[in-house]
Amino acid sequence: GAAGGAPGGSACTNCVALAVAFTSGSPFQVAFKSALTSDVWTALGTYTATGAVTVVTDTNASPCRYYRVLRQ
């Protein structure tokens, strides 16, 4: 997956930006589910922290998503 803002820096409808704080170089995974009652998490992507705070953008966050971040 890619970290950062919307493609081309454009405005993004239904986007969510997650600010994740890990030591630079640390791998982590972001996952989501659409209902809190669901047992299934879907991976948004695996990322590597690029600084004290890394921003990950979900460009398809509609209509509702819940997120978790797991350090690898």
JSON list of C-alpha atoms in Angstrom, two decimals:
[
{"chain": "A", "resi": 1, "resn": "GLY", "atom": "CA", "xyz": [0.00, 0.00, 0.00]},
{"chain": "A", "resi": 2, "resn": "ALA", "atom": "CA", "xyz": [0.93, 3.62, -0.28]},
{"chain": "A", "resi": 3, "resn": "ALA", "atom": "CA", "xyz": [1.18, 6.15, 2.49]},
{"chain": "A", "resi": 4, "resn": "GLY", "atom": "CA", "xyz": [0.33, 9.78, 1.99]},
{"chain": "A", "resi": 5, "resn": "GLY", "atom": "CA", "xyz": [-2.53, 11.94, 0.81]},
{"chain": "A", "resi": 6, "resn": "ALA", "atom": "CA", "xyz": [-4.97, 11.52, -2.02]},
{"chain": "A", "resi": 7, "resn": "PRO", "atom": "CA", "xyz": [-3.43, 10.76, -5.42]},
{"chain": "A", "resi": 8, "resn": "GLY", "atom": "CA", "xyz": [-2.00, 13.86, -7.05]},
{"chain": "A", "resi": 9, "resn": "GLY", "atom": "CA", "xyz": [-2.76, 15.91, -3.93]},
{"chain": "A", "resi": 10, "resn": "SER", "atom": "CA", "xyz": [-6.37, 16.33, -5.07]},
{"chain": "A", "resi": 11, "resn": "ALA", "atom": "CA", "xyz": [-9.42, 16.52, -2.84]},
{"chain": "A", "resi": 12, "resn": "CYS", "atom": "CA", "xyz": [-10.84, 13.09, -2.08]},
{"chain": "A", "resi": 13, "resn": "THR", "atom": "CA", "xyz": [-14.47, 12.22, -1.36]},
{"chain": "A", "resi": 14, "resn": "ASN", "atom": "CA", "xyz": [-14.97, 9.36, 1.12]},
{"chain": "A", "resi": 15, "resn": "CYS", "atom": "CA", "xyz": [-11.34, 9.47, 2.25]},
{"chain": "A", "resi": 16, "resn": "VAL", "atom": "CA", "xyz": [-9.98, 8.92, 5.73]},
{"chain": "A", "resi": 17, "resn": "ALA", "atom": "CA", "xyz": [-6.44, 9.89, 6.72]},
{"chain": "A", "resi": 18, "resn": "LEU", "atom": "CA", "xyz": [-4.96, 7.95, 9.63]},
{"chain": "A", "resi": 19, "resn": "ALA", "atom": "CA", "xyz": [-1.96, 9.42, 11.49]},
{"chain": "A", "resi": 20, "resn": "VAL", "atom": "CA", "xyz": [0.11, 6.55, 12.88]},
{"chain": "A", "resi": 21, "resn": "ALA", "atom": "CA", "xyz": [2.97, 7.08, 15.34]},
{"chain": "A", "resi": 22, "resn": "PHE", "atom": "CA", "xyz": [5.79, 4.52, 15.19]},
{"chain": "A", "resi": 23, "resn": "THR", "atom": "CA", "xyz": [9.57, 4.71, 15.10]},
{"chain": "A", "resi": 24, "resn": "SER", "atom": "CA", "xyz": [10.79, 5.44, 11.57]},
{"chain": "A", "resi": 25, "resn": "GLY", "atom": "CA", "xyz": [11.40, 2.19, 9.70]},
{"chain": "A", "resi": 26, "resn": "SER", "atom": "CA", "xyz": [8.90, 0.17, 11.77]},
{"chain": "A", "resi": 27, "resn": "PRO", "atom": "CA", "xyz": [6.52, -2.01, 9.73]},
{"chain": "A", "resi": 28, "resn": "PHE", "atom": "CA", "xyz": [2.80, -1.92, 10.50]},
{"chain": "A", "resi": 29, "resn": "GLN", "atom": "CA", "xyz": [-0.51, -3.08, 9.04]},
{"chain": "A", "resi": 30, "resn": "VAL", "atom": "CA", "xyz": [-3.79, -1.18, 8.80]},
{"chain": "A", "resi": 31, "resn": "ALA", "atom": "CA", "xyz": [-7.01, -3.21, 8.65]},
{"chain": "A", "resi": 32, "resn": "PHE", "atom": "CA", "xyz": [-10.68, -2.26, 8.57]},
{"chain": "A", "resi": 33, "resn": "LYS", "atom": "CA", "xyz": [-14.18, -3.66, 8.93]},
{"chain": "A", "resi": 34, "resn": "SER", "atom": "CA", "xyz": [-17.54, -2.12, 8.09]},
{"chain": "A", "resi": 35, "resn": "ALA", "atom": "CA", "xyz": [-19.44, -3.29, 11.19]},
{"chain": "A", "resi": 36, "resn": "LEU", "atom": "CA", "xyz": [-18.27, -3.57, 14.78]},
{"chain": "A", "resi": 37, "resn": "THR", "atom": "CA", "xyz": [-20.19, -6.83, 15.09]},
{"chain": "A", "resi": 38, "resn": "SER", "atom": "CA", "xyz": [-18.13, -8.44, 12.29]},
{"chain": "A", "resi": 39, "resn": "ASP", "atom": "CA", "xyz": [-15.32, -10.82, 13.27]},
{"chain": "A", "resi": 40, "resn": "VAL", "atom": "CA", "xyz": [-13.50, -10.27, 9.96]},
{"chain": "A", "resi": 41, "resn": "TRP", "atom": "CA", "xyz": [-10.85, -7.57, 9.46]},
{"chain": "A", "resi": 42, "resn": "THR", "atom": "CA", "xyz": [-9.74, -6.75, 5.90]},
{"chain": "A", "resi": 43, "resn": "ALA", "atom": "CA", "xyz": [-6.17, -5.58, 5.32]},
{"chain": "A", "resi": 44, "resn": "LEU", "atom": "CA", "xyz": [-5.93, -2.08, 3.87]},
{"chain": "A", "resi": 45, "resn": "GLY", "atom": "CA", "xyz": [-2.19, -2.55, 3.46]},
{"chain": "A", "resi": 46, "resn": "THR", "atom": "CA", "xyz": [1.19, -3.06, 5.06]},
{"chain": "A", "resi": 47, "resn": "TYR", "atom": "CA", "xyz": [3.33, 0.03, 5.50]},
{"chain": "A", "resi": 48, "resn": "THR", "atom": "CA", "xyz": [6.69, 1.20, 6.84]},
{"chain": "A", "resi": 49, "resn": "ALA", "atom": "CA", "xyz": [6.79, 4.22, 9.14]},
{"chain": "A", "resi": 50, "resn": "THR", "atom": "CA", "xyz": [8.56, 7.10, 7.43]},
{"chain": "A", "resi": 51, "resn": "GLY", "atom": "CA", "xyz": [8.98, 9.37, 10.45]},
{"chain": "A", "resi": 52, "resn": "ALA", "atom": "CA", "xyz": [7.57, 10.00, 13.92]},
{"chain": "A", "resi": 53, "resn": "VAL", "atom": "CA", "xyz": [4.09, 10.14, 12.33]},
{"chain": "A", "resi": 54, "resn": "THR", "atom": "CA", "xyz": [3.11, 8.42, 9.08]},
{"chain": "A", "resi": 55, "resn": "VAL", "atom": "CA", "xyz": [-0.18, 9.26, 7.35]},
{"chain": "A", "resi": 56, "resn": "VAL", "atom": "CA", "xyz": [-2.08, 6.45, 5.63]},
{"chain": "A", "resi": 57, "resn": "THR", "atom": "CA", "xyz": [-5.07, 7.37, 3.48]},
{"chain": "A", "resi": 58, "resn": "ASP", "atom": "CA", "xyz": [-8.02, 5.10, 2.75]},
{"chain": "A", "resi": 59, "resn": "THR", "atom": "CA", "xyz": [-9.51, 6.39, -0.49]},
{"chain": "A", "resi": 60, "resn": "ASN", "atom": "CA", "xyz": [-12.62, 4.19, -0.29]},
{"chain": "A", "resi": 61, "resn": "ALA", "atom": "CA", "xyz": [-13.88, 4.76, 3.26]},
{"chain": "A", "resi": 62, "resn": "SER", "atom": "CA", "xyz": [-17.56, 4.82, 2.35]},
{"chain": "A", "resi": 63, "resn": "PRO", "atom": "CA", "xyz": [-20.03, 4.38, 3.90]},
{"chain": "A", "resi": 64, "resn": "CYS", "atom": "CA", "xyz": [-18.50, 3.55, 7.29]},
{"chain": "A", "resi": 65, "resn": "ARG", "atom": "CA", "xyz": [-15.32, 1.77, 8.38]},
{"chain": "A", "resi": 66, "resn": "TYR", "atom": "CA", "xyz": [-13.61, 0.94, 11.66]},
{"chain": "A", "resi": 67, "resn": "TYR", "atom": "CA", "xyz": [-9.81, 0.71, 11.67]},
{"chain": "A", "resi": 68, "resn": "ARG", "atom": "CA", "xyz": [-7.07, -1.00, 13.62]},
{"chain": "A", "resi": 69, "resn": "VAL", "atom": "CA", "xyz": [-3.31, -0.65, 13.35]},
{"chain": "A", "resi": 70, "resn": "LEU", "atom": "CA", "xyz": [-1.04, -3.58, 14.11]},
{"chain": "A", "resi": 71, "resn": "ARG", "atom": "CA", "xyz": [2.70, -3.31, 14.57]},
{"chain": "A", "resi": 72, "resn": "GLN", "atom": "CA", "xyz": [4.42, -6.09, 12.61]}
]
